[in-house]
Amino acid sequence: MARAVHSGYVDGRSRAGQVRRLHVIREDGPRPGKTAMCGQAAYPVTNATPVVLDPMPLQPPDGLAWCPHCLGRLAERLDALWWLGEQLARRTAERDPQEDR
């Protein structure tokens, strides 16, 4: 089961305003459980400690958005990248070109 992480303050206060992404923790590789799939630290650093969500939620908590890099890597790992590509192509084809202006 996947876990997610975002940065929080060491003293337990709510997360800093610049924290905007929810990352997917990488459970393999050279540092399993210590980094996100995008390379973001999932371990304590000088002024921040990770806030781990286990299991990974269906939607990010209020004020956060999924890290696009982490989601792409997770989709690839789950053999869902091709399905995701197809869905994006369909949605792009359905869009009105005027919406992009």
mmCIF file of N, CA, C and O in Angstrom:
data_model
loop_
_atom_site.group_PDB
_atom_site.id
_atom_site.type_symbol
_atom_site.label_atom_id
_atom_site.label_comp_id
_atom_site.label_asym_id
_atom_site.label_seq_id
_atom_site.Cartn_x
_atom_site.Cartn_y
_atom_site.Cartn_z
ATOM 1 N N MET A 1 0.847 -1.176 0.000
ATOM 2 C CA MET A 1 0.000 0.000 0.000
ATOM 3 C C MET A 1 0.894 1.242 0.000
ATOM 4 O O MET A 1 1.904 1.285 0.682
ATOM 5 N N ALA A 2 0.523 2.238 -0.740
ATOM 6 C CA ALA A 2 1.332 3.446 -0.873
ATOM 7 C C ALA A 2 1.130 4.383 0.322
ATOM 8 O O ALA A 2 0.066 4.417 0.931
ATOM 9 N N ARG A 3 2.180 5.126 0.614
ATOM 10 C CA ARG A 3 2.130 6.157 1.650
ATOM 11 C C ARG A 3 2.442 7.499 1.006
ATOM 12 O O ARG A 3 3.087 7.567 -0.030
ATOM 13 N N ALA A 4 1.985 8.563 1.644
ATOM 14 C CA ALA A 4 2.234 9.911 1.130
ATOM 15 C C ALA A 4 2.896 10.727 2.234
ATOM 16 O O ALA A 4 2.847 10.373 3.418
ATOM 17 N N VAL A 5 3.518 11.854 1.836
ATOM 18 C CA VAL A 5 4.235 12.679 2.807
ATOM 19 C C VAL A 5 4.193 14.141 2.383
ATOM 20 O O VAL A 5 4.167 14.455 1.194
ATOM 21 N N HIS A 6 4.147 15.017 3.377
ATOM 22 C CA HIS A 6 4.379 16.446 3.152
ATOM 23 C C HIS A 6 5.219 16.946 4.305
ATOM 24 O O HIS A 6 5.355 16.287 5.340
ATOM 25 N N SER A 7 5.800 18.095 4.139
ATOM 26 C CA SER A 7 6.695 18.646 5.144
ATOM 27 C C SER A 7 5.903 19.366 6.223
ATOM 28 O O SER A 7 4.902 20.020 5.961
ATOM 29 N N GLY A 8 6.358 19.235 7.457
ATOM 30 C CA GLY A 8 5.753 19.927 8.589
ATOM 31 C C GLY A 8 6.849 20.523 9.456
ATOM 32 O O GLY A 8 8.033 20.260 9.251
ATOM 33 N N TYR A 9 6.475 21.349 10.410
ATOM 34 C CA TYR A 9 7.458 21.941 11.319
ATOM 35 C C TYR A 9 7.926 20.929 12.352
ATOM 36 O O TYR A 9 7.174 20.045 12.761
ATOM 37 N N VAL A 10 9.168 21.092 12.824
ATOM 38 C CA VAL A 10 9.737 20.198 13.826
ATOM 39 C C VAL A 10 8.925 20.234 15.116
ATOM 40 O O VAL A 10 8.698 19.214 15.748
ATOM 41 N N ASP A 11 8.454 21.424 15.515
ATOM 42 C CA ASP A 11 7.754 21.555 16.788
ATOM 43 C C ASP A 11 6.270 21.198 16.718
ATOM 44 O O ASP A 11 5.529 21.416 17.657
ATOM 45 N N GLY A 12 5.820 20.659 15.590
ATOM 46 C CA GLY A 12 4.455 20.191 15.479
ATOM 47 C C GLY A 12 3.440 21.218 15.019
ATOM 48 O O GLY A 12 2.259 20.887 14.889
ATOM 49 N N ARG A 13 3.856 22.463 14.779
ATOM 50 C CA ARG A 13 2.919 23.460 14.263
ATOM 51 C C ARG A 13 2.420 23.038 12.893
ATOM 52 O O ARG A 13 2.993 22.172 12.251
ATOM 53 N N SER A 14 1.346 23.682 12.443
ATOM 54 C CA SER A 14 0.826 23.350 11.121
ATOM 55 C C SER A 14 1.878 23.663 10.065
ATOM 56 O O SER A 14 2.793 24.446 10.304
ATOM 57 N N ARG A 15 1.714 23.080 8.911
ATOM 58 C CA ARG A 15 2.729 23.215 7.864
ATOM 59 C C ARG A 15 2.905 24.670 7.426
ATOM 60 O O ARG A 15 1.996 25.482 7.510
ATOM 61 N N ALA A 16 4.075 24.951 6.918
ATOM 62 C CA ALA A 16 4.408 26.292 6.437
ATOM 63 C C ALA A 16 3.611 26.604 5.173
ATOM 64 O O ALA A 16 3.218 25.709 4.426
ATOM 65 N N GLY A 17 3.402 27.883 4.922
ATOM 66 C CA GLY A 17 2.635 28.316 3.771
ATOM 67 C C GLY A 17 3.224 27.902 2.445
ATOM 68 O O GLY A 17 2.507 27.723 1.470
ATOM 69 N N GLN A 18 4.541 27.742 2.381
ATOM 70 C CA GLN A 18 5.166 27.373 1.112
ATOM 71 C C GLN A 18 5.034 25.879 0.806
ATOM 72 O O GLN A 18 5.377 25.442 -0.278
ATOM 73 N N VAL A 19 4.542 25.083 1.754
ATOM 74 C CA VAL A 19 4.337 23.655 1.511
ATOM 75 C C VAL A 19 3.046 23.503 0.718
ATOM 76 O O VAL A 19 1.964 23.836 1.187
ATOM 77 N N ARG A 20 3.171 23.041 -0.522
ATOM 78 C CA ARG A 20 2.016 22.971 -1.413
ATOM 79 C C ARG A 20 1.772 21.573 -1.989
ATOM 80 O O ARG A 20 0.731 21.319 -2.553
ATOM 81 N N ARG A 21 2.749 20.692 -1.897
ATOM 82 C CA ARG A 21 2.646 19.397 -2.575
ATOM 83 C C ARG A 21 2.567 18.232 -1.588
ATOM 84 O O ARG A 21 3.213 18.225 -0.548
ATOM 85 N N LEU A 22 1.792 17.240 -1.984
ATOM 86 C CA LEU A 22 1.740 15.967 -1.282
ATOM 87 C C LEU A 22 2.476 14.971 -2.163
ATOM 88 O O LEU A 22 2.153 14.815 -3.350
ATOM 89 N N HIS A 23 3.476 14.328 -1.607
ATOM 90 C CA HIS A 23 4.361 13.432 -2.358
ATOM 91 C C HIS A 23 4.067 11.972 -2.038
ATOM 92 O O HIS A 23 3.565 11.654 -0.964
ATOM 93 N N VAL A 24 4.424 11.088 -2.958
ATOM 94 C CA VAL A 24 4.281 9.645 -2.766
ATOM 95 C C VAL A 24 5.639 9.094 -2.344
ATOM 96 O O VAL A 24 6.647 9.322 -3.016
ATOM 97 N N ILE A 25 5.659 8.380 -1.224
ATOM 98 C CA ILE A 25 6.917 7.836 -0.694
ATOM 99 C C ILE A 25 7.371 6.656 -1.545
ATOM 100 O O ILE A 25 6.598 5.759 -1.861
ATOM 101 N N ARG A 26 8.653 6.671 -1.867
ATOM 102 C CA ARG A 26 9.264 5.569 -2.619
ATOM 103 C C ARG A 26 9.626 4.461 -1.634
ATOM 104 O O ARG A 26 10.330 4.701 -0.653
ATOM 105 N N GLU A 27 9.135 3.249 -1.880
ATOM 106 C CA GLU A 27 9.359 2.133 -0.950
ATOM 107 C C GLU A 27 10.431 1.164 -1.440
ATOM 108 O O GLU A 27 10.621 0.119 -0.847
ATOM 109 N N ASP A 28 11.124 1.538 -2.520
ATOM 110 C CA ASP A 28 12.198 0.687 -3.031
ATOM 111 C C ASP A 28 13.416 1.558 -3.291
ATOM 112 O O ASP A 28 13.458 2.711 -2.885
ATOM 113 N N GLY A 29 14.392 1.018 -3.967
ATOM 114 C CA GLY A 29 15.581 1.796 -4.293
ATOM 115 C C GLY A 29 16.572 1.842 -3.145
ATOM 116 O O GLY A 29 16.456 1.105 -2.170
ATOM 117 N N PRO A 30 17.552 2.739 -3.235
ATOM 118 C CA PRO A 30 18.623 2.770 -2.241
ATOM 119 C C PRO A 30 18.197 3.269 -0.859
ATOM 120 O O PRO A 30 18.827 2.947 0.128
ATOM 121 N N ARG A 31 17.133 4.065 -0.771
ATOM 122 C CA ARG A 31 16.677 4.588 0.526
ATOM 123 C C ARG A 31 15.170 4.393 0.679
ATOM 124 O O ARG A 31 14.427 5.355 0.718
ATOM 125 N N PRO A 32 14.699 3.152 0.777
ATOM 126 C CA PRO A 32 13.266 2.909 0.851
ATOM 127 C C PRO A 32 12.631 3.612 2.055
ATOM 128 O O PRO A 32 13.161 3.559 3.163
ATOM 129 N N GLY A 33 11.512 4.296 1.792
ATOM 130 C CA GLY A 33 10.799 4.984 2.857
ATOM 131 C C GLY A 33 11.406 6.305 3.279
ATOM 132 O O GLY A 33 10.874 6.987 4.143
ATOM 133 N N LYS A 34 12.525 6.709 2.670
ATOM 134 C CA LYS A 34 13.224 7.930 3.079
ATOM 135 C C LYS A 34 13.085 9.083 2.094
ATOM 136 O O LYS A 34 13.417 10.209 2.427
ATOM 137 N N THR A 35 12.631 8.796 0.867
ATOM 138 C CA THR A 35 12.455 9.853 -0.126
ATOM 139 C C THR A 35 11.148 9.623 -0.877
ATOM 140 O O THR A 35 10.614 8.521 -0.903
ATOM 141 N N ALA A 36 10.661 10.699 -1.470
ATOM 142 C CA ALA A 36 9.482 10.596 -2.328
ATOM 143 C C ALA A 36 9.943 10.172 -3.718
ATOM 144 O O ALA A 36 11.132 10.208 -4.037
ATOM 145 N N MET A 37 9.007 9.783 -4.545
ATOM 146 C CA MET A 37 9.346 9.339 -5.901
ATOM 147 C C MET A 37 10.000 10.439 -6.721
ATOM 148 O O MET A 37 10.719 10.153 -7.664
ATOM 149 N N CYS A 38 9.782 11.695 -6.358
ATOM 150 C CA CYS A 38 10.388 12.821 -7.073
ATOM 151 C C CYS A 38 11.740 13.210 -6.480
ATOM 152 O O CYS A 38 12.425 14.074 -7.019
ATOM 153 N N GLY A 39 12.129 12.594 -5.363
ATOM 154 C CA GLY A 39 13.398 12.913 -4.728
ATOM 155 C C GLY A 39 13.266 13.781 -3.490
ATOM 156 O O GLY A 39 14.234 13.999 -2.766
ATOM 157 N N GLN A 40 12.080 14.290 -3.207
ATOM 158 C CA GLN A 40 11.838 15.109 -2.012
ATOM 159 C C GLN A 40 12.140 14.284 -0.760
ATOM 160 O O GLN A 40 11.807 13.111 -0.688
ATOM 161 N N ALA A 41 12.768 14.907 0.225
ATOM 162 C CA ALA A 41 13.095 14.208 1.471
ATOM 163 C C ALA A 41 11.834 13.786 2.210
ATOM 164 O O ALA A 41 10.880 14.539 2.314
ATOM 165 N N ALA A 42 11.837 12.573 2.722
ATOM 166 C CA ALA A 42 10.747 12.072 3.559
ATOM 167 C C ALA A 42 11.322 11.709 4.926
ATOM 168 O O ALA A 42 10.857 10.805 5.599
ATOM 169 N N TYR A 43 12.363 12.435 5.325
ATOM 170 C CA TYR A 43 13.009 12.228 6.618
ATOM 171 C C TYR A 43 13.209 13.601 7.260
ATOM 172 O O TYR A 43 13.177 14.626 6.593
ATOM 173 N N PRO A 44 13.397 13.636 8.573
ATOM 174 C CA PRO A 44 13.560 14.927 9.247
ATOM 175 C C PRO A 44 14.798 15.673 8.756
ATOM 176 O O PRO A 44 15.839 15.080 8.510
ATOM 177 N N VAL A 45 14.651 16.985 8.597
ATOM 178 C CA VAL A 45 15.767 17.870 8.270
ATOM 179 C C VAL A 45 15.784 18.970 9.337
ATOM 180 O O VAL A 45 14.969 18.966 10.249
ATOM 181 N N THR A 46 16.671 19.942 9.215
ATOM 182 C CA THR A 46 16.894 20.930 10.266
ATOM 183 C C THR A 46 15.623 21.524 10.862
ATOM 184 O O THR A 46 15.421 21.462 12.062
ATOM 185 N N ASN A 47 14.766 22.118 10.053
ATOM 186 C CA ASN A 47 13.584 22.798 10.585
ATOM 187 C C ASN A 47 12.266 22.147 10.197
ATOM 188 O O ASN A 47 11.208 22.748 10.387
ATOM 189 N N ALA A 48 12.321 20.977 9.642
ATOM 190 C CA ALA A 48 11.084 20.331 9.193
ATOM 191 C C ALA A 48 11.124 18.843 9.478
ATOM 192 O O ALA A 48 12.187 18.221 9.485
ATOM 193 N N THR A 49 9.962 18.306 9.715
ATOM 194 C CA THR A 49 9.820 16.872 9.911
ATOM 195 C C THR A 49 8.728 16.382 8.963
ATOM 196 O O THR A 49 7.775 17.116 8.687
ATOM 197 N N PRO A 50 8.862 15.187 8.434
ATOM 198 C CA PRO A 50 7.840 14.705 7.507
ATOM 199 C C PRO A 50 6.539 14.362 8.224
ATOM 200 O O PRO A 50 6.547 13.880 9.349
ATOM 201 N N VAL A 51 5.441 14.632 7.561
ATOM 202 C CA VAL A 51 4.127 14.214 8.033
ATOM 203 C C VAL A 51 3.693 13.106 7.083
ATOM 204 O O VAL A 51 3.397 13.363 5.914
ATOM 205 N N VAL A 52 3.711 11.868 7.561
ATOM 206 C CA VAL A 52 3.426 10.702 6.727
ATOM 207 C C VAL A 52 1.945 10.347 6.844
ATOM 208 O O VAL A 52 1.410 10.260 7.948
ATOM 209 N N LEU A 53 1.310 10.149 5.703
ATOM 210 C CA LEU A 53 -0.079 9.717 5.643
ATOM 211 C C LEU A 53 -0.091 8.270 5.165
ATOM 212 O O LEU A 53 0.290 7.983 4.034
ATOM 213 N N ASP A 54 -0.470 7.373 6.050
ATOM 214 C CA ASP A 54 -0.435 5.945 5.771
ATOM 215 C C ASP A 54 -1.797 5.350 6.091
ATOM 216 O O ASP A 54 -2.179 5.321 7.262
ATOM 217 N N PRO A 55 -2.543 4.928 5.089
ATOM 218 C CA PRO A 55 -2.216 4.835 3.678
ATOM 219 C C PRO A 55 -2.358 6.184 2.969
ATOM 220 O O PRO A 55 -2.918 7.138 3.517
ATOM 221 N N MET A 56 -1.882 6.226 1.751
ATOM 222 C CA MET A 56 -2.002 7.415 0.918
ATOM 223 C C MET A 56 -3.488 7.742 0.760
ATOM 224 O O MET A 56 -4.286 6.859 0.456
ATOM 225 N N PRO A 57 -3.893 8.991 0.991
ATOM 226 C CA PRO A 57 -5.312 9.337 0.885
ATOM 227 C C PRO A 57 -5.791 9.366 -0.569
ATOM 228 O O PRO A 57 -4.989 9.470 -1.496
ATOM 229 N N LEU A 58 -7.095 9.291 -0.745
ATOM 230 C CA LEU A 58 -7.664 9.368 -2.090
ATOM 231 C C LEU A 58 -7.524 10.759 -2.672
ATOM 232 O O LEU A 58 -7.418 10.923 -3.885
ATOM 233 N N GLN A 59 -7.515 11.774 -1.811
ATOM 234 C CA GLN A 59 -7.334 13.162 -2.227
ATOM 235 C C GLN A 59 -6.379 13.824 -1.246
ATOM 236 O O GLN A 59 -6.364 13.483 -0.064
ATOM 237 N N PRO A 60 -5.604 14.809 -1.710
ATOM 238 C CA PRO A 60 -4.702 15.516 -0.791
ATOM 239 C C PRO A 60 -5.494 16.303 0.253
ATOM 240 O O PRO A 60 -6.620 16.724 -0.002
ATOM 241 N N PRO A 61 -4.912 16.508 1.428
ATOM 242 C CA PRO A 61 -5.562 17.354 2.433
ATOM 243 C C PRO A 61 -5.752 18.777 1.894
ATOM 244 O O PRO A 61 -5.058 19.195 0.962
ATOM 245 N N ASP A 62 -6.676 19.507 2.496
ATOM 246 C CA ASP A 62 -6.923 20.893 2.082
ATOM 247 C C ASP A 62 -5.628 21.687 2.045
ATOM 248 O O ASP A 62 -4.805 21.588 2.954
ATOM 249 N N GLY A 63 -5.468 22.471 0.993
ATOM 250 C CA GLY A 63 -4.293 23.318 0.840
ATOM 251 C C GLY A 63 -3.122 22.660 0.143
ATOM 252 O O GLY A 63 -2.118 23.303 -0.138
ATOM 253 N N LEU A 64 -3.211 21.364 -0.124
ATOM 254 C CA LEU A 64 -2.137 20.643 -0.809
ATOM 255 C C LEU A 64 -2.641 20.106 -2.143
ATOM 256 O O LEU A 64 -3.831 19.891 -2.334
ATOM 257 N N ALA A 65 -1.713 19.881 -3.054
ATOM 258 C CA ALA A 65 -1.998 19.265 -4.348
ATOM 259 C C ALA A 65 -0.996 18.138 -4.551
ATOM 260 O O ALA A 65 0.103 18.157 -3.994
ATOM 261 N N TRP A 66 -1.374 17.154 -5.342
ATOM 262 C CA TRP A 66 -0.450 16.057 -5.635
ATOM 263 C C TRP A 66 0.787 16.570 -6.358
ATOM 264 O O TRP A 66 0.692 17.449 -7.199
ATOM 265 N N CYS A 67 1.912 15.990 -6.062
ATOM 266 C CA CYS A 67 3.134 16.258 -6.810
ATOM 267 C C CYS A 67 2.990 15.554 -8.157
ATOM 268 O O CYS A 67 2.860 14.323 -8.208
ATOM 269 N N PRO A 68 2.986 16.302 -9.264
ATOM 270 C CA PRO A 68 2.797 15.674 -10.577
ATOM 271 C C PRO A 68 3.866 14.629 -10.900
ATOM 272 O O PRO A 68 3.574 13.587 -11.487
ATOM 273 N N HIS A 69 5.090 14.898 -10.507
ATOM 274 C CA HIS A 69 6.183 13.960 -10.789
ATOM 275 C C HIS A 69 5.939 12.638 -10.051
ATOM 276 O O HIS A 69 6.087 11.556 -10.628
ATOM 277 N N CYS A 70 5.567 12.732 -8.778
ATOM 278 C CA CYS A 70 5.315 11.516 -7.994
ATOM 279 C C CYS A 70 4.165 10.702 -8.593
ATOM 280 O O CYS A 70 4.253 9.472 -8.685
ATOM 281 N N LEU A 71 3.086 11.383 -9.008
ATOM 282 C CA LEU A 71 1.949 10.658 -9.580
ATOM 283 C C LEU A 71 2.325 9.964 -10.885
ATOM 284 O O LEU A 71 1.901 8.832 -11.136
ATOM 285 N N GLY A 72 3.108 10.636 -11.703
ATOM 286 C CA GLY A 72 3.554 10.020 -12.953
ATOM 287 C C GLY A 72 4.399 8.780 -12.700
ATOM 288 O O GLY A 72 4.220 7.741 -13.346
ATOM 289 N N ARG A 73 5.297 8.884 -11.742
ATOM 290 C CA ARG A 73 6.143 7.720 -11.405
ATOM 291 C C ARG A 73 5.316 6.568 -10.834
ATOM 292 O O ARG A 73 5.553 5.406 -11.149
ATOM 293 N N LEU A 74 4.341 6.912 -9.981
ATOM 294 C CA LEU A 74 3.487 5.875 -9.407
ATOM 295 C C LEU A 74 2.645 5.212 -10.496
ATOM 296 O O LEU A 74 2.511 3.983 -10.518
ATOM 297 N N ALA A 75 2.096 6.003 -11.409
ATOM 298 C CA ALA A 75 1.314 5.440 -12.520
ATOM 299 C C ALA A 75 2.173 4.486 -13.346
ATOM 300 O O ALA A 75 1.722 3.403 -13.742
ATOM 301 N N GLU A 76 3.414 4.869 -13.592
ATOM 302 C CA GLU A 76 4.319 4.006 -14.351
ATOM 303 C C GLU A 76 4.584 2.703 -13.600
ATOM 304 O O GLU A 76 4.534 1.618 -14.167
ATOM 305 N N ARG A 77 4.839 2.815 -12.311
ATOM 306 C CA ARG A 77 5.140 1.640 -11.494
ATOM 307 C C ARG A 77 3.961 0.676 -11.426
ATOM 308 O O ARG A 77 4.134 -0.536 -11.335
ATOM 309 N N LEU A 78 2.728 1.222 -11.466
ATOM 310 C CA LEU A 78 1.521 0.397 -11.380
ATOM 311 C C LEU A 78 1.014 -0.038 -12.750
ATOM 312 O O LEU A 78 -0.097 -0.546 -12.873
ATOM 313 N N ASP A 79 1.825 0.178 -13.784
ATOM 314 C CA ASP A 79 1.445 -0.138 -15.165
ATOM 315 C C ASP A 79 0.156 0.576 -15.563
ATOM 316 O O ASP A 79 -0.656 0.046 -16.318
ATOM 317 N N ALA A 80 -0.035 1.783 -15.052
ATOM 318 C CA ALA A 80 -1.226 2.568 -15.364
ATOM 319 C C ALA A 80 -0.884 3.800 -16.196
ATOM 320 O O ALA A 80 -1.764 4.584 -16.513
ATOM 321 N N LEU A 81 0.383 3.972 -16.547
ATOM 322 C CA LEU A 81 0.793 5.156 -17.285
ATOM 323 C C LEU A 81 0.139 5.207 -18.660
ATOM 324 O O LEU A 81 -0.298 6.263 -19.101
ATOM 325 N N TRP A 82 0.031 4.062 -19.333
ATOM 326 C CA TRP A 82 -0.575 4.037 -20.662
ATOM 327 C C TRP A 82 -2.059 4.347 -20.571
ATOM 328 O O TRP A 82 -2.603 5.067 -21.400
ATOM 329 N N TRP A 83 -2.733 3.822 -19.555
ATOM 330 C CA TRP A 83 -4.150 4.135 -19.347
ATOM 331 C C TRP A 83 -4.314 5.633 -19.083
ATOM 332 O O TRP A 83 -5.206 6.269 -19.639
ATOM 333 N N LEU A 84 -3.446 6.187 -18.242
ATOM 334 C CA LEU A 84 -3.508 7.611 -17.935
ATOM 335 C C LEU A 84 -3.283 8.449 -19.197
ATOM 336 O O LEU A 84 -3.998 9.425 -19.434
ATOM 337 N N GLY A 85 -2.324 8.062 -20.014
ATOM 338 C CA GLY A 85 -2.064 8.764 -21.265
ATOM 339 C C GLY A 85 -3.286 8.761 -22.175
ATOM 340 O O GLY A 85 -3.625 9.776 -22.787
ATOM 341 N N GLU A 86 -3.964 7.628 -22.237
ATOM 342 C CA GLU A 86 -5.175 7.526 -23.055
ATOM 343 C C GLU A 86 -6.264 8.462 -22.527
ATOM 344 O O GLU A 86 -6.934 9.154 -23.298
ATOM 345 N N GLN A 87 -6.445 8.488 -21.218
ATOM 346 C CA GLN A 87 -7.455 9.367 -20.617
ATOM 347 C C GLN A 87 -7.143 10.836 -20.884
ATOM 348 O O GLN A 87 -8.033 11.627 -21.198
ATOM 349 N N LEU A 88 -5.876 11.199 -20.780
ATOM 350 C CA LEU A 88 -5.483 12.582 -21.036
ATOM 351 C C LEU A 88 -5.683 12.955 -22.505
ATOM 352 O O LEU A 88 -6.119 14.065 -22.823
ATOM 353 N N ALA A 89 -5.377 12.029 -23.396
ATOM 354 C CA ALA A 89 -5.582 12.286 -24.827
ATOM 355 C C ALA A 89 -7.064 12.488 -25.128
ATOM 356 O O ALA A 89 -7.442 13.389 -25.886
ATOM 357 N N ARG A 90 -7.912 11.677 -24.516
ATOM 358 C CA ARG A 90 -9.362 11.832 -24.715
ATOM 359 C C ARG A 90 -9.839 13.182 -24.197
ATOM 360 O O ARG A 90 -10.604 13.876 -24.857
ATOM 361 N N ARG A 91 -9.403 13.528 -23.005
ATOM 362 C CA ARG A 91 -9.836 14.793 -22.415
ATOM 363 C C ARG A 91 -9.341 15.977 -23.244
ATOM 364 O O ARG A 91 -10.049 16.952 -23.436
ATOM 365 N N THR A 92 -8.121 15.874 -23.756
ATOM 366 C CA THR A 92 -7.572 16.942 -24.596
ATOM 367 C C THR A 92 -8.379 17.066 -25.884
ATOM 368 O O THR A 92 -8.672 18.169 -26.336
ATOM 369 N N ALA A 93 -8.765 15.935 -26.475
ATOM 370 C CA ALA A 93 -9.538 15.954 -27.716
ATOM 371 C C ALA A 93 -10.928 16.549 -27.494
ATOM 372 O O ALA A 93 -11.492 17.167 -28.402
ATOM 373 N N GLU A 94 -11.478 16.387 -26.309
ATOM 374 C CA GLU A 94 -12.814 16.894 -26.001
ATOM 375 C C GLU A 94 -12.816 18.387 -25.671
ATOM 376 O O GLU A 94 -13.865 19.011 -25.716
ATOM 377 N N ARG A 95 -11.672 18.940 -25.346
ATOM 378 C CA ARG A 95 -11.605 20.359 -24.961
ATOM 379 C C ARG A 95 -11.835 21.272 -26.144
ATOM 380 O O ARG A 95 -11.417 20.992 -27.255
ATOM 381 N N ASP A 96 -12.425 22.381 -25.854
ATOM 382 C CA ASP A 96 -12.611 23.431 -26.846
ATOM 383 C C ASP A 96 -11.295 24.206 -26.945
ATOM 384 O O ASP A 96 -10.799 24.684 -25.926
ATOM 385 N N PRO A 97 -10.697 24.330 -28.129
ATOM 386 C CA PRO A 97 -9.426 25.044 -28.262
ATOM 387 C C PRO A 97 -9.501 26.481 -27.729
ATOM 388 O O PRO A 97 -8.499 27.049 -27.329
ATOM 389 N N GLN A 98 -10.678 27.061 -27.693
ATOM 390 C CA GLN A 98 -10.846 28.424 -27.191
ATOM 391 C C GLN A 98 -10.587 28.509 -25.686
ATOM 392 O O GLN A 98 -10.269 29.565 -25.162
ATOM 393 N N GLU A 99 -10.714 27.381 -24.961
ATOM 394 C CA GLU A 99 -10.495 27.373 -23.520
ATOM 395 C C GLU A 99 -9.054 27.684 -23.160
ATOM 396 O O GLU A 99 -8.772 28.168 -22.074
ATOM 397 N N ASP A 100 -8.122 27.400 -24.056
ATOM 398 C CA ASP A 100 -6.703 27.588 -23.772
ATOM 399 C C ASP A 100 -6.250 29.020 -23.974
ATOM 400 O O ASP A 100 -5.098 29.347 -23.745
ATOM 401 N N ARG A 101 -7.116 29.881 -24.456
ATOM 402 C CA ARG A 101 -6.716 31.256 -24.736
ATOM 403 C C ARG A 101 -6.999 32.169 -23.601
ATOM 404 O O ARG A 101 -7.753 32.059 -22.772
#
